[in-house]
């Protein structure tokens, strides 16, 4: 049964592996990605950022869990 109020807007739902991070003065996505060992693309995707060049001090980002490195079988 549909609920009144229309379609809910997409939200950033933390996953068990994601951790919140508050943007500090001077932060860039690149620096945050390096600090947490994730890719800039993963940060953009996890936070639904439309313009990744416009971070705001105090903005909360969800930091996804780092991706496991691809395992290459030994010869």
C-alpha positions in Angstrom: 0.0 0.0 0.0 1.5 3.4 -1.0 2.2 5.9 1.7 1.0 9.5 1.4 3.5 12.2 0.7 4.8 11.1 -2.7 8.1 9.6 -3.7 10.8 9.9 -1.1 14.0 11.6 -2.2 17.1 9.5 -2.5 19.2 9.7 0.7 22.6 8.7 1.8 22.0 5.6 3.8 25.0 4.5 5.7 26.0 0.9 5.1 27.7 -1.1 7.9 31.1 -0.5 6.2 30.6 3.3 5.6 31.8 5.8 8.1 30.7 9.5 8.4 33.3 12.2 7.8 32.8 16.0 8.3 34.5 18.2 5.7 37.2 20.4 7.2 38.6 23.7 5.8 41.0 23.0 3.0 39.7 19.4 2.3 39.4 18.2 -1.2 37.8 14.9 -2.4 41.3 13.8 -3.6 42.8 14.3 -0.1 39.9 12.7 1.6 40.1 9.7 -0.7 43.8 9.3 -0.1 43.3 9.6 3.7 40.7 6.8 3.7 42.2 4.6 0.9 39.2 4.9 -1.4 38.8 6.3 -4.9 37.4 9.8 -5.6 34.8 8.1 -7.8 33.7 5.9 -4.9 33.3 9.1 -2.7 31.2 10.8 -5.4 29.0 7.7 -5.9 28.5 7.0 -2.2 27.5 10.6 -1.6 25.5 11.3 -4.8 27.6 14.4 -5.4 26.4 16.4 -8.4 29.4 18.8 -8.3 32.3 17.3 -6.5 34.3 20.6 -6.7 31.9 22.3 -4.3 32.5 20.7 -0.9 31.3 22.8 2.1 33.0 23.0 5.5 30.8 21.0 7.9 29.3 18.9 5.1 29.0 15.2 6.1 30.3 12.7 3.7 29.9 8.9 3.9 33.3 7.2 3.4 32.7 3.8 1.8 34.8 0.8 2.8 38.0 0.5 0.7 37.6 -2.0 -2.1 39.6 -5.1 -1.7 42.5 -5.3 -4.1 42.1 -7.7 -7.0 43.8 -11.0 -6.2 45.9 -12.4 -9.0 46.6 -16.1 -8.8 50.3 -17.0 -8.5 51.8 -19.0 -11.4 
